[in-house]
Coordinates of C-alpha atoms in Angstrom, one line a residue:
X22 CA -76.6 11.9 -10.9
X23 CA -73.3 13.9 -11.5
X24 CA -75.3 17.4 -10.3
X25 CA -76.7 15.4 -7.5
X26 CA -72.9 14.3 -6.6
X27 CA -71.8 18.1 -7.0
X28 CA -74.6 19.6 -5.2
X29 CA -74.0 17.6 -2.1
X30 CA -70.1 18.3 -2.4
X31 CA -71.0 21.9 -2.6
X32 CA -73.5 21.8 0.5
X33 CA -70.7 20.6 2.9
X34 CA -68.8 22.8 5.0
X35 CA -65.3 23.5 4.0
X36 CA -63.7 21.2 7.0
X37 CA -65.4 17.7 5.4
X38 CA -64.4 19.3 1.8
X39 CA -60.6 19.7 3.0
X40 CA -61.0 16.5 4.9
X41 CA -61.9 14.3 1.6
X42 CA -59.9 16.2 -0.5
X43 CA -56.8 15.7 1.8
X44 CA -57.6 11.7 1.8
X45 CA -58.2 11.5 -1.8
X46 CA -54.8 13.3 -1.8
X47 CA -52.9 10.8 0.6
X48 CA -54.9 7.6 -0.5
X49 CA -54.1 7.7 -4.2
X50 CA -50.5 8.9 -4.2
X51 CA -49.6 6.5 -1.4
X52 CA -51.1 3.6 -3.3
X53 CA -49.3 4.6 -6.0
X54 CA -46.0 5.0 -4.1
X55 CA -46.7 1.8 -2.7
X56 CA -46.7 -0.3 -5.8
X57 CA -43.8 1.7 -7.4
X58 CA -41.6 1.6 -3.8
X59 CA -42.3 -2.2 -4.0
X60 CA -41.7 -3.4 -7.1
X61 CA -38.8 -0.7 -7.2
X62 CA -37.2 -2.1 -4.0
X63 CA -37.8 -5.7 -5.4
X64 CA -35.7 -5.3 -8.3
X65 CA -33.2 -3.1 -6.5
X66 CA -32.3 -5.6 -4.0
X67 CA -31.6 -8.2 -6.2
X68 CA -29.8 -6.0 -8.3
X69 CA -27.7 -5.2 -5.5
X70 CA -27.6 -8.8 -4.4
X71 CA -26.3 -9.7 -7.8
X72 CA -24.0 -6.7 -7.7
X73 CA -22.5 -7.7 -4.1
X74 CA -22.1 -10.9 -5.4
X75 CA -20.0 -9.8 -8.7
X76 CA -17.9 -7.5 -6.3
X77 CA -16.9 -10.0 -4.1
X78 CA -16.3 -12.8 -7.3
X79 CA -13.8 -9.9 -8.4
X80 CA -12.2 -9.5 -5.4
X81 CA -11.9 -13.4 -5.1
X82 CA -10.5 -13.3 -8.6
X83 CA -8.1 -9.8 -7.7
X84 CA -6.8 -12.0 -4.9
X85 CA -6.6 -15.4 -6.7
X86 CA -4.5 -13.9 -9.8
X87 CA -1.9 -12.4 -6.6
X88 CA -2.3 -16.2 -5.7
X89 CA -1.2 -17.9 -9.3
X90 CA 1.7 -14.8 -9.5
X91 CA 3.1 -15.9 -6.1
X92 CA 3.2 -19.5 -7.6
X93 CA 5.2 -18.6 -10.7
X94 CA 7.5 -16.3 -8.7
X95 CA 8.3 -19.2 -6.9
X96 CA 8.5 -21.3 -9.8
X97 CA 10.8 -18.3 -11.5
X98 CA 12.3 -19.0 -7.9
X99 CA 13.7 -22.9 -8.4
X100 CA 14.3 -22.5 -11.8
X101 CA 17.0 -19.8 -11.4
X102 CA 18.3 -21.7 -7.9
X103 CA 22.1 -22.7 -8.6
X104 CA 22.2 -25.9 -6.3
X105 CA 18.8 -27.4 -8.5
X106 CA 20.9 -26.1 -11.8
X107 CA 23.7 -27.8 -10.7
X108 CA 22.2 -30.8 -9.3
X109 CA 20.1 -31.3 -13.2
X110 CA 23.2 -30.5 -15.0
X111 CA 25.1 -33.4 -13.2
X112 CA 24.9 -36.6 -15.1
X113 CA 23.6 -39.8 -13.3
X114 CA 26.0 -41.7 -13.5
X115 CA 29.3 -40.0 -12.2
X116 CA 28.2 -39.1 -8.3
X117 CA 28.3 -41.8 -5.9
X118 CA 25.2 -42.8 -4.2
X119 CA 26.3 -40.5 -0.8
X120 CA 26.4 -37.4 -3.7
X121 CA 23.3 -38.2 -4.6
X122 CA 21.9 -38.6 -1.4
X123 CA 23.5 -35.3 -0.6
X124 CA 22.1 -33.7 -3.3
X125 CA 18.5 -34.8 -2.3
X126 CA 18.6 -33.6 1.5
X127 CA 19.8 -30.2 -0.4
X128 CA 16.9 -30.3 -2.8
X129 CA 14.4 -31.6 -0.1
X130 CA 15.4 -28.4 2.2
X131 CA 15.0 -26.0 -0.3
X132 CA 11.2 -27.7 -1.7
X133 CA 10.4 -27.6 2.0
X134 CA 11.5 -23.8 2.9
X135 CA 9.5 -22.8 -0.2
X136 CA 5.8 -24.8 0.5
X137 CA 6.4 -24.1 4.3
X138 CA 7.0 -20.1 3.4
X139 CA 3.3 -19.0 2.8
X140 CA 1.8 -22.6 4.1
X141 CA 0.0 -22.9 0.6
X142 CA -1.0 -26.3 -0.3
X143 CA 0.7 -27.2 -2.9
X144 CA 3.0 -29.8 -4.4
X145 CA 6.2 -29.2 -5.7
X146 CA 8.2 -31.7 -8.4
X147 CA 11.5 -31.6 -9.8
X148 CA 11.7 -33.8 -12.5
X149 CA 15.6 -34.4 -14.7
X150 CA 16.4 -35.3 -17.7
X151 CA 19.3 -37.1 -15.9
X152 CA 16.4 -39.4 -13.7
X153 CA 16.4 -37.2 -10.2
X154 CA 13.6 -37.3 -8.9
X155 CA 12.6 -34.3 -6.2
X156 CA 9.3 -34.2 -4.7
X157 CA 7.7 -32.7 -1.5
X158 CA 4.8 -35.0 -1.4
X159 CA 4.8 -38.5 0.1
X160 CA 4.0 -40.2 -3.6
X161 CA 5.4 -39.4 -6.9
X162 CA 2.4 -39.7 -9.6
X163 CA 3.5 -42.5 -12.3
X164 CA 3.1 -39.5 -14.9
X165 CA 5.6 -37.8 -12.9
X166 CA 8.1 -40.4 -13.2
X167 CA 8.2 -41.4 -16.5
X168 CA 7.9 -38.5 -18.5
X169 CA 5.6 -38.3 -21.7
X170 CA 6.9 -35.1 -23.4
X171 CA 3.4 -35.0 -25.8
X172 CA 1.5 -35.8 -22.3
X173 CA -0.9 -32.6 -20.9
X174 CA 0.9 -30.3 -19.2
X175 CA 4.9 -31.7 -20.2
X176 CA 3.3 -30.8 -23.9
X177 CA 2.4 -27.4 -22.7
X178 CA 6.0 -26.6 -21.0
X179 CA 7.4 -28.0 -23.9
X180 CA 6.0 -25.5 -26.4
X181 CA 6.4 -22.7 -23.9
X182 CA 10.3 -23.0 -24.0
X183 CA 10.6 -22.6 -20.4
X184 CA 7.3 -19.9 -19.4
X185 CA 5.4 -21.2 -17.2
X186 CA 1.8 -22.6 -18.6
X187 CA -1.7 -24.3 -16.3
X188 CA -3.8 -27.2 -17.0
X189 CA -6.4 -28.6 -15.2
X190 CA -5.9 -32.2 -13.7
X191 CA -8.6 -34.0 -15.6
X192 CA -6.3 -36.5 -17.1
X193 CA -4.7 -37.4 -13.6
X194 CA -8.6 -37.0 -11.8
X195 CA -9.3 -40.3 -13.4
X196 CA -6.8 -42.2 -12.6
X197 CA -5.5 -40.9 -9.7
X198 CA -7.2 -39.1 -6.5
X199 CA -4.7 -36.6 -4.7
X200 CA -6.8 -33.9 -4.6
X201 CA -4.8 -31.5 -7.1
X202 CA -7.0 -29.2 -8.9
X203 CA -5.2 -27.1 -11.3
X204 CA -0.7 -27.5 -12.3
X205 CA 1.7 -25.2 -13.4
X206 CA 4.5 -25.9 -15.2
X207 CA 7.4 -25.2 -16.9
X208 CA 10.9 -26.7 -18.8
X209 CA 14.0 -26.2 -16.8
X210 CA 16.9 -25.5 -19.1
X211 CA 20.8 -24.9 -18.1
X212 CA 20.9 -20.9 -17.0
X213 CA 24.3 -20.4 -19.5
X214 CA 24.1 -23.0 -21.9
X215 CA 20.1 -23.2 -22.8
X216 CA 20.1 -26.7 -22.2
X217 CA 17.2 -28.8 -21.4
X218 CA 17.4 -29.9 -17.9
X219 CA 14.1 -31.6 -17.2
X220 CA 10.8 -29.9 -15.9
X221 CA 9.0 -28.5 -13.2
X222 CA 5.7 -29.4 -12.1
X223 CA 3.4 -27.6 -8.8
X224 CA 0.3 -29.3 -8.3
X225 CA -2.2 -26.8 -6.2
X226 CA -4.9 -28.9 -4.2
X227 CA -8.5 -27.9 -4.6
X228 CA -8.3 -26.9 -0.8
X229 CA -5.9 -24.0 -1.8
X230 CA -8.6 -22.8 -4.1
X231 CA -11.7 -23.5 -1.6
X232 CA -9.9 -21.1 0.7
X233 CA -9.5 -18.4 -1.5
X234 CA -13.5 -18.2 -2.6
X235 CA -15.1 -20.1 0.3
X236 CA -16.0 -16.5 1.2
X237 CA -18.2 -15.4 -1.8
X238 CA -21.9 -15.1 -1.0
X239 CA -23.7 -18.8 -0.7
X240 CA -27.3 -18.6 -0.6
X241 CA -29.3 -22.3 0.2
X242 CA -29.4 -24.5 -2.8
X243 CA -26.4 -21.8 -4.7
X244 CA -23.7 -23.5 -6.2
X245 CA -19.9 -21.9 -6.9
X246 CA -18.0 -23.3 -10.2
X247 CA -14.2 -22.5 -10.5
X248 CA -13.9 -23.2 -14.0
X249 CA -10.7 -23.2 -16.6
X250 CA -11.1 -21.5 -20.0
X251 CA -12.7 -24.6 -21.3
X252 CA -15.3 -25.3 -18.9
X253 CA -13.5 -27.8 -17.5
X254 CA -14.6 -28.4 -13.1
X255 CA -11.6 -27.1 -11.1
X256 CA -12.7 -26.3 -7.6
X257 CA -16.6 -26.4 -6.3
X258 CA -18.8 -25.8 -3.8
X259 CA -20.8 -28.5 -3.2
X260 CA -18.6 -30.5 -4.2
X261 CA -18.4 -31.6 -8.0
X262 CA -16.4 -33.6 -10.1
X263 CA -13.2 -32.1 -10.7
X264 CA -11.6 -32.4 -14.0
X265 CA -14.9 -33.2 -15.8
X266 CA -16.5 -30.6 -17.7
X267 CA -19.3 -28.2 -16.5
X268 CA -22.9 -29.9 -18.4
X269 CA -25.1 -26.7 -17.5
X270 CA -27.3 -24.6 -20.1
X271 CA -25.6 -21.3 -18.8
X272 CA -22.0 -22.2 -20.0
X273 CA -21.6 -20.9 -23.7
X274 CA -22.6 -17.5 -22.2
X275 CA -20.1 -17.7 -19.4
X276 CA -16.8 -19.2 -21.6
X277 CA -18.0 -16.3 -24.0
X278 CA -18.1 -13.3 -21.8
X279 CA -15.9 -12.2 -19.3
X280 CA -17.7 -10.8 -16.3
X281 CA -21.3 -10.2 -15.2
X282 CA -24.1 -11.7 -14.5
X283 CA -27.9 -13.0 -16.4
X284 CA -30.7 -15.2 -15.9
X285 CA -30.9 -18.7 -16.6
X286 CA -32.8 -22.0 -15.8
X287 CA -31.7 -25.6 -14.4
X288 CA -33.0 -28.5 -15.7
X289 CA -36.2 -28.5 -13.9
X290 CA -37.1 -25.2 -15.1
X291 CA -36.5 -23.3 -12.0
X292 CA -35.2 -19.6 -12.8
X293 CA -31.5 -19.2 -11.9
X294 CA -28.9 -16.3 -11.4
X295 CA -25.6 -16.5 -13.2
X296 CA -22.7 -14.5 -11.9
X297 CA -19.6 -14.8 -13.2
X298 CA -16.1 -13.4 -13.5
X299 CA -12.9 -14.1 -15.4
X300 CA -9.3 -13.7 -14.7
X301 CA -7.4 -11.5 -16.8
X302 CA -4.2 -13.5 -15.8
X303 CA -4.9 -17.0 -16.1
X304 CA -8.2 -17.2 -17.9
X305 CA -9.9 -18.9 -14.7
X306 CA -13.4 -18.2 -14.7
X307 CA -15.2 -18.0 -11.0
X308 CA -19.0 -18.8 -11.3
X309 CA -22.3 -18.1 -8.9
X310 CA -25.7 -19.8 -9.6
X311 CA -28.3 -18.8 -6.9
X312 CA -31.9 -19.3 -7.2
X313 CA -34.3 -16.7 -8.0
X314 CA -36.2 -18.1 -5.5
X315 CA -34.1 -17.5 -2.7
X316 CA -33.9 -13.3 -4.0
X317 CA -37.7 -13.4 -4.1
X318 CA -38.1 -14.2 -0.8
X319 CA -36.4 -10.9 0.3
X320 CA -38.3 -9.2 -1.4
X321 CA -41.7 -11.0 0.7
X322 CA -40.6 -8.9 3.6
X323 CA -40.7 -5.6 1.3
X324 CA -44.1 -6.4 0.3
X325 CA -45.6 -7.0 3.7
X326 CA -43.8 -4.2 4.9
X327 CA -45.1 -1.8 1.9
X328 CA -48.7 -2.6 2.6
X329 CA -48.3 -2.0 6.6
X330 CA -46.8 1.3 5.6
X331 CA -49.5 2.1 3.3
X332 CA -52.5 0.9 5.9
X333 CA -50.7 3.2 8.5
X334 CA -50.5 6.0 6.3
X335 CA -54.7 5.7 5.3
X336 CA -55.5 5.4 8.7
X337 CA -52.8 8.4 9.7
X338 CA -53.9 10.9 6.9
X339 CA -57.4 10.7 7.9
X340 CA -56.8 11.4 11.8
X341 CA -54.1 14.0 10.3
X342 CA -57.1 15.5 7.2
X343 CA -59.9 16.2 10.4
X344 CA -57.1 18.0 12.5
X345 CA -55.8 20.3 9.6
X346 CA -58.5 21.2 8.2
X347 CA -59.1 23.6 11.5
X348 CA -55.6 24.6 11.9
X349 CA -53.9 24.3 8.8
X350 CA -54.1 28.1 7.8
X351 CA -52.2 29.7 11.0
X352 CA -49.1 27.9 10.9
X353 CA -48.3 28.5 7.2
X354 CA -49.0 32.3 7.8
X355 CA -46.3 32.1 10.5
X356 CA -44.1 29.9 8.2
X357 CA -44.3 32.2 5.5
X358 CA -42.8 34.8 7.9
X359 CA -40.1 33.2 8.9
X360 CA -39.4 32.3 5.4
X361 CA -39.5 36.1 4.2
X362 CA -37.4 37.2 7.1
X363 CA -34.4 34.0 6.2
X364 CA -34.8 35.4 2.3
X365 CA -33.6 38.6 3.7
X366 CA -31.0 37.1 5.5
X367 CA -31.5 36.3 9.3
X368 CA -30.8 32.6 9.0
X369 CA -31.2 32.2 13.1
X370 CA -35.0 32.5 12.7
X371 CA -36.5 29.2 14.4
X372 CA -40.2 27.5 13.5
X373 CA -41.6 26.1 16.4
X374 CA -45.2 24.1 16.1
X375 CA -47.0 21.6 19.1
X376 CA -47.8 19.4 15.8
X377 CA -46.1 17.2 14.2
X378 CA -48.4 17.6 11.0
X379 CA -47.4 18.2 7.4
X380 CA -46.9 22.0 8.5
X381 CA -44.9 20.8 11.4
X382 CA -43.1 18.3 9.4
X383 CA -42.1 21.3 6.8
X384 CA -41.6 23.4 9.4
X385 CA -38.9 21.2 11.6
X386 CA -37.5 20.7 7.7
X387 CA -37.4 24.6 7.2
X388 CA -35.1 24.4 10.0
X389 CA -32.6 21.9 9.3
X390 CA -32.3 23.5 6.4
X391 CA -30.9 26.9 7.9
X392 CA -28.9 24.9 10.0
X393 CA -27.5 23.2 7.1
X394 CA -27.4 26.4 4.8
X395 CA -25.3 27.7 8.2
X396 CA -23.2 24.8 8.4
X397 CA -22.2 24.9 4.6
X398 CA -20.8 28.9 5.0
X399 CA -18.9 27.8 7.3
X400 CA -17.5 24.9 5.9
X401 CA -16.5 26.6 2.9
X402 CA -14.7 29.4 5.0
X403 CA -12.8 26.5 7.0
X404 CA -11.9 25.2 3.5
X405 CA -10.6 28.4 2.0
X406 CA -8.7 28.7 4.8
X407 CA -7.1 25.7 4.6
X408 CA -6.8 25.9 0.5
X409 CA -4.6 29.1 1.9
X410 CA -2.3 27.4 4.2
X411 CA -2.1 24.4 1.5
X412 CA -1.3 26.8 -0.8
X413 CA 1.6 28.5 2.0
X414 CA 3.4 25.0 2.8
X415 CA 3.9 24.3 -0.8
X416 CA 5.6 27.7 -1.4
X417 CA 7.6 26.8 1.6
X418 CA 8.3 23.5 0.4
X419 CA 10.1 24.8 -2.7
X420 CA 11.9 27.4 -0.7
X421 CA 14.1 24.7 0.9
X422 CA 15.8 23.1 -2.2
X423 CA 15.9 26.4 -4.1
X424 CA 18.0 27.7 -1.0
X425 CA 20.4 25.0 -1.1
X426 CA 21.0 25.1 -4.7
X427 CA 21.9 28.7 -4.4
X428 CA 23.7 28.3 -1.6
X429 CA 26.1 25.4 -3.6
X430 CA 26.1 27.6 -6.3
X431 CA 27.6 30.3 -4.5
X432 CA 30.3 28.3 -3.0
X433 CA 31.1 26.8 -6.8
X434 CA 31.2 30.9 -8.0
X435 CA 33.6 31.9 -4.7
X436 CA 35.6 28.7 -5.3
X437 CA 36.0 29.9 -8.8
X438 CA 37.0 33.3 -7.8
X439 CA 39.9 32.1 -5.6
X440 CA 41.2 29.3 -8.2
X441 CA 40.2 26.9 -6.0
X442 CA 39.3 24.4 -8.9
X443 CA 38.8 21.3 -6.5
X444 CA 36.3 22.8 -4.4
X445 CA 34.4 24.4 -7.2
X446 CA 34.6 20.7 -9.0
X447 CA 33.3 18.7 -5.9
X448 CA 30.7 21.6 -5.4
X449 CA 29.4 21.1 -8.5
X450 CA 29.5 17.3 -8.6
X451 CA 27.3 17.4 -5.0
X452 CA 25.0 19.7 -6.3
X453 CA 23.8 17.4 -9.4
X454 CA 23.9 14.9 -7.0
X455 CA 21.6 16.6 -4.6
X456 CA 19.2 17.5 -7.6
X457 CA 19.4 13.6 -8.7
X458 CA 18.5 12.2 -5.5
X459 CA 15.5 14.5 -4.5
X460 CA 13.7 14.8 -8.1
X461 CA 10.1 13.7 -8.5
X462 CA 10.7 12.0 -12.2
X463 CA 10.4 8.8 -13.7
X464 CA 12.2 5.8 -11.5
X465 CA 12.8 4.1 -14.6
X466 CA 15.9 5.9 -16.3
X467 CA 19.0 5.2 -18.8
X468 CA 21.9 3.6 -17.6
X469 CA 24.0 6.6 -19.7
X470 CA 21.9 9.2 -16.7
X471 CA 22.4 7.2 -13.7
X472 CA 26.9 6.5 -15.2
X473 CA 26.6 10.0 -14.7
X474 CA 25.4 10.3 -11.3
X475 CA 27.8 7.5 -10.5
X476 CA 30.8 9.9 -12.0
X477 CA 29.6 12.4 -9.7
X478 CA 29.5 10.7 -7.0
X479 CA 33.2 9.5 -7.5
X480 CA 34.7 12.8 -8.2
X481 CA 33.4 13.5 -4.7
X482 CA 35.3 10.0 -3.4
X483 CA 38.2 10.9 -5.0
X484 CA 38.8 14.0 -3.8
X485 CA 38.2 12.8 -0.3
X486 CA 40.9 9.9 -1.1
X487 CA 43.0 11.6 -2.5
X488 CA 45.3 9.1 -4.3
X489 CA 44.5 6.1 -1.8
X490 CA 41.9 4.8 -4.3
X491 CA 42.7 4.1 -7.6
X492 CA 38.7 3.9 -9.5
X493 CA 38.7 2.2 -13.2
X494 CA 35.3 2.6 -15.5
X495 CA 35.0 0.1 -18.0
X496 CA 31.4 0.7 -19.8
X497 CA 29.9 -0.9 -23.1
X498 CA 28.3 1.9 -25.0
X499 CA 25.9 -0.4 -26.5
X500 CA 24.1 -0.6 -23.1
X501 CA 24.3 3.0 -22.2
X502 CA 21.0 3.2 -24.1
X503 CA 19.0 0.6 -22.0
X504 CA 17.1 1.7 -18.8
X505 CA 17.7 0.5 -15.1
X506 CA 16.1 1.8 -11.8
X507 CA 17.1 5.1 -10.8
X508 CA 19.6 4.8 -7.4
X509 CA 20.0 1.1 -7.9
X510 CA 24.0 0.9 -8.8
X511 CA 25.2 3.6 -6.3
X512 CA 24.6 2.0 -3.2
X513 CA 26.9 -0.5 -4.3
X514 CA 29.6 1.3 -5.4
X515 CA 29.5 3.0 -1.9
X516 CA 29.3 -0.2 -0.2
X517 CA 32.5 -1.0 -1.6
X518 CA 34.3 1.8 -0.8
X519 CA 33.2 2.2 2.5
X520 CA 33.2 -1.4 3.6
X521 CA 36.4 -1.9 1.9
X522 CA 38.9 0.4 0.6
X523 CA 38.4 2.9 3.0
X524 CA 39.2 0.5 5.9
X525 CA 42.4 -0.9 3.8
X526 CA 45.8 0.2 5.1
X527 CA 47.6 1.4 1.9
X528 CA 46.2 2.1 -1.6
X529 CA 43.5 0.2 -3.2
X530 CA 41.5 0.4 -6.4
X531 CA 38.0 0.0 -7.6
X532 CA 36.8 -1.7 -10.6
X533 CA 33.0 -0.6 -11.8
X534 CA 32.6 -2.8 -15.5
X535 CA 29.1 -3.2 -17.4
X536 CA 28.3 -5.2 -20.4
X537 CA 25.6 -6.9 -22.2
X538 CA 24.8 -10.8 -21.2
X539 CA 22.5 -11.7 -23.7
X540 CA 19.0 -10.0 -23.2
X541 CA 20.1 -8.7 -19.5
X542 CA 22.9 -6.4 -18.9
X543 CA 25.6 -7.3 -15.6
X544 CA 26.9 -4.9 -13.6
X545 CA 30.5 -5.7 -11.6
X546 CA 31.4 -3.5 -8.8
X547 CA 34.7 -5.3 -7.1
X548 CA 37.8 -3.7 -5.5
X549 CA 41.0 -5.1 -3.2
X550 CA 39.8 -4.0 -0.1
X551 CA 39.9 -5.0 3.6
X552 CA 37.1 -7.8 2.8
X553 CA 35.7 -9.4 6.0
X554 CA 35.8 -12.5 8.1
X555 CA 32.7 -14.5 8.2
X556 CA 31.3 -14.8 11.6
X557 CA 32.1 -17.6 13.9
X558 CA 28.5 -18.0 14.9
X559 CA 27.1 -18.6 11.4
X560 CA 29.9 -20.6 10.9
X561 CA 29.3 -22.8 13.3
X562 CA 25.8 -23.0 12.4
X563 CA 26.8 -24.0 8.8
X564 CA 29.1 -26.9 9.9
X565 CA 25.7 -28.1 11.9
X566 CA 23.6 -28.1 9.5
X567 CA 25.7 -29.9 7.1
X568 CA 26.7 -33.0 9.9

């Protein structure tokens, strides 16, 4: 049977041999490519539906933990605000009852300026020791108004010692419905005495939170889980219970890891995708559940479309086999030609072919590849060339400052020359201030470096002023080791003598004083200058506002 088989493969004529050859050729490697392309672009789909899905949880997440900074900012914001110190400070019972109602327009503004700023949706409570009461809401919570120190949150703020701290509204969820999701809190205390002054409470609703993830990828029947560290329901879409906690199979492995995503199953056995990601910042965790079922059926479409390709590609090679087999042999003689003649190094040969066969197909790639080959000499020559004049403009770049420091330096060495101490002094003194101002080093720098600048900068005042100003330096050396911004004290000390001594008929002086407040260090920059008269338009507008 086998020589029988043989001898009638040998007894055909060499077009039918090349023709089953060339479709045993294209049948077997194209069902092969088939089944690996398919299952291949199965799984690489979903992967990079899983992986699009992660990517955007992060973002969410990246733009949610901006979200909870921008609440304790503002939080940082009321704590440190002087008329809510000094409004909490106050006891009770010595303002009259206009006072008080002054003091709650006051408060009122300022609640309202900050939850109309951003137009988050949010609730803001200011709660004394001395009974106020501030909200911006239209109800005050009964848990808001009398104040269980070992209650939730108040518990939290209390062992904080004034940082802010979250909780999740699951105590308040069943009793009361106001549609807060998650609070932040803190204890206000008396800015110079430490005192407890009562405690600040911002309730965000659950539509502040919708809005920042309603955006994540939703297939039919997903789910999306904002979750606290616990597992407890903040936010969801559908909706779910808030406050309650999260009764799913898949939550141990998302309170345990931190981002990522794995395969799980609901409660009727049907295969699930969890994707998952946790804030560094608050310890939120943002959770996707879509059905496998719902990935599978993009990869349906692969399939059909694999097994068209591959029924076009039988039917194709064996139209393609019958006409090769006659001309297959000229056309590589020719490409091999061309080929020799671009290995010698005339890249503007062309291969031109009526087919579009394999030959032709290798052919029209044979030339896009000189074209590209071409294309890549003379991209690298246009980027050597402009390496080069890189290279040029930052030579010139240094020339400029190099010039000017030589050109001070010269001035300071002919000043010298001719006794001219003043000039050489002030020449100096602008020169390190030219070298401080336009250095590339760290922003973050010691107080002791930038008192020197400042010096500097003065000698140069002073021997514009002559005797008009009269400066004074008063400087604890125990902070000149602490660090500051670099440039942040000067502006002010120029402010002062240009908005104010230097207008001021007669002679003036300037006070610059630092010292250590606790674990900050105060700067005072004050002189006896001109000063100013407030405008009569914003005065006007002040006496307004207050009638």
């Amino acid at each position: 049977m086998k020589n029988q088989f043989m001898a009638l493969i040998g007894s055909m004529d060499f077009r039918n041999k090349l023709i089953i050859l060339f479709m045993i050729i294209a049948i077997a490697p194209l069902s092969v490519l088939g089944i690996l392309s398919y299952n291949h672009s199965s799984y690489t789909v979903q992967e990079k539906v899983y992986q699009t899905v992660l990517e955007s949880l992060s973002q969410i997440t990246y733009s949610m933990n901006y979200f909870i900074s921008d609440i304790e900012q503002l939080s940082m914001y009321i704590y440190s605000n002087e008329d809510v110190q000094e409004v909490l400070s106050s006891g009770s019972a010595d303002r009259t009852i206009s006072e008080r109602y002054a003091d709650e327009q006051k408060i009122s503004a300022i609640l309202e300026s900050f939850v109309g700023f951003k137009k988050w949706d949010i609730e803001i409570y200011i709660l004394g020791n001395n009974g106020e009461r501030f909200f911006t809401g239209d109800v005050l919570p009964k848990q808001y108004d009398n104040i269980d120190s070992n209650w939730g949150l108040f518990r939290k703020a209390r062992l904080a010692g004034g940082n802010a701290v979250w909780d999740t509204h699951y105590t308040l969820k069943k009793l009361y419905d106001f549609g807060t999701a998650v609070a932040t809190g803190r204890v206000l205390k008396n800015i110079e005495t430490n005192e407890d002054l009562g405690y600040l409470v911002i309730d965000i609703m659950e539509s502040a939170l919708v809005d920042k993830y309603a955006r994540a990828h939703l297939v039919p029947d997903g789910q999306i889980f904002l979750l606290d560290r616990f597992g407890n329901v903040m936010s969801s879409l559908p909706k779910h219970q808030i406050g309650t906690k999260l009764q799913a199979d898949f939550l141990p492995n998302v309170l345990v890891g931190t981002k990522g995503y794995f395969e799980s199953r609901d409660d009727a056995g049907n295969r699930e995708m969890i994707i998952y990601d946790t804030s560094d910042a608050t310890g939120f965790k943002l959770v996707s559940v879509m059905p496998v079922k719902e990935m599978i059926k993009e990869s349906q479409s692969i399939r059909k479309l694999t097994i068209g390709v591959m029924l076009v590609g039988i039917i194709a090679a064996f139209g393609f086999a019958y006409i090769v087999s006659s001309s297959i042999t000229t056309p590589l003689r020719k490409l091999r030609s061309l080929m020799k003649q671009a290995e010698k190094g005339d890249l503007g040969v062309s291969f031109s072919s009526k087919y579009k066969d394999e030959v032709g197909q290798l052919g029209q790639s044979f030339n896009r590849m000189l074209q590209e080959i071409q294309y890549l000499i003379n991209e690298n020559y246009e980027k050597l060339l402009k390496l080069r004049e890189a290279e040029l403009k930052a030579i010139q770049a240094q020339i400029n400052p190099h010039f000017l420091y030589n050109t001070l330096d010269s001035i300071n060495w002919m000043a010298r020359i001719h006794h001219v101490d003043e000039i050489s002094r002030t020449v100096i003194s602008l020169g390190e201030l030219l070298r401080y101002s336009i250095s590339k080093g760290n922003q973050i720098i010691l107080i002791s470096e930038d008192m020197k600048q400042i010096q500097h900068y003065l000698a140069i005042q002073k021997m514009r002023f002559r005797e008009k100003i009269t400066m004074e330096i008063e400087m604890e050396d125990e902070i000149l080791s602490f660090y500051t911004l670099k440039l942040l004290i000067q502006p002010v000390v120029e402010n002062a003598i240009v908005h104010g001594l230097e207008r001021k008929n007669g002679k003036g002086t300037l006070r610059f004083t630092g010292q250590a407040a606790g674990d900050k260090v105060r700067f005072t920059v004050s002189d006896d200058g001109a000063g100013f008269v407030p405008d009569k338009h914003e005065m006007g507008t002040a006496k307004a506002g207050t009638g």
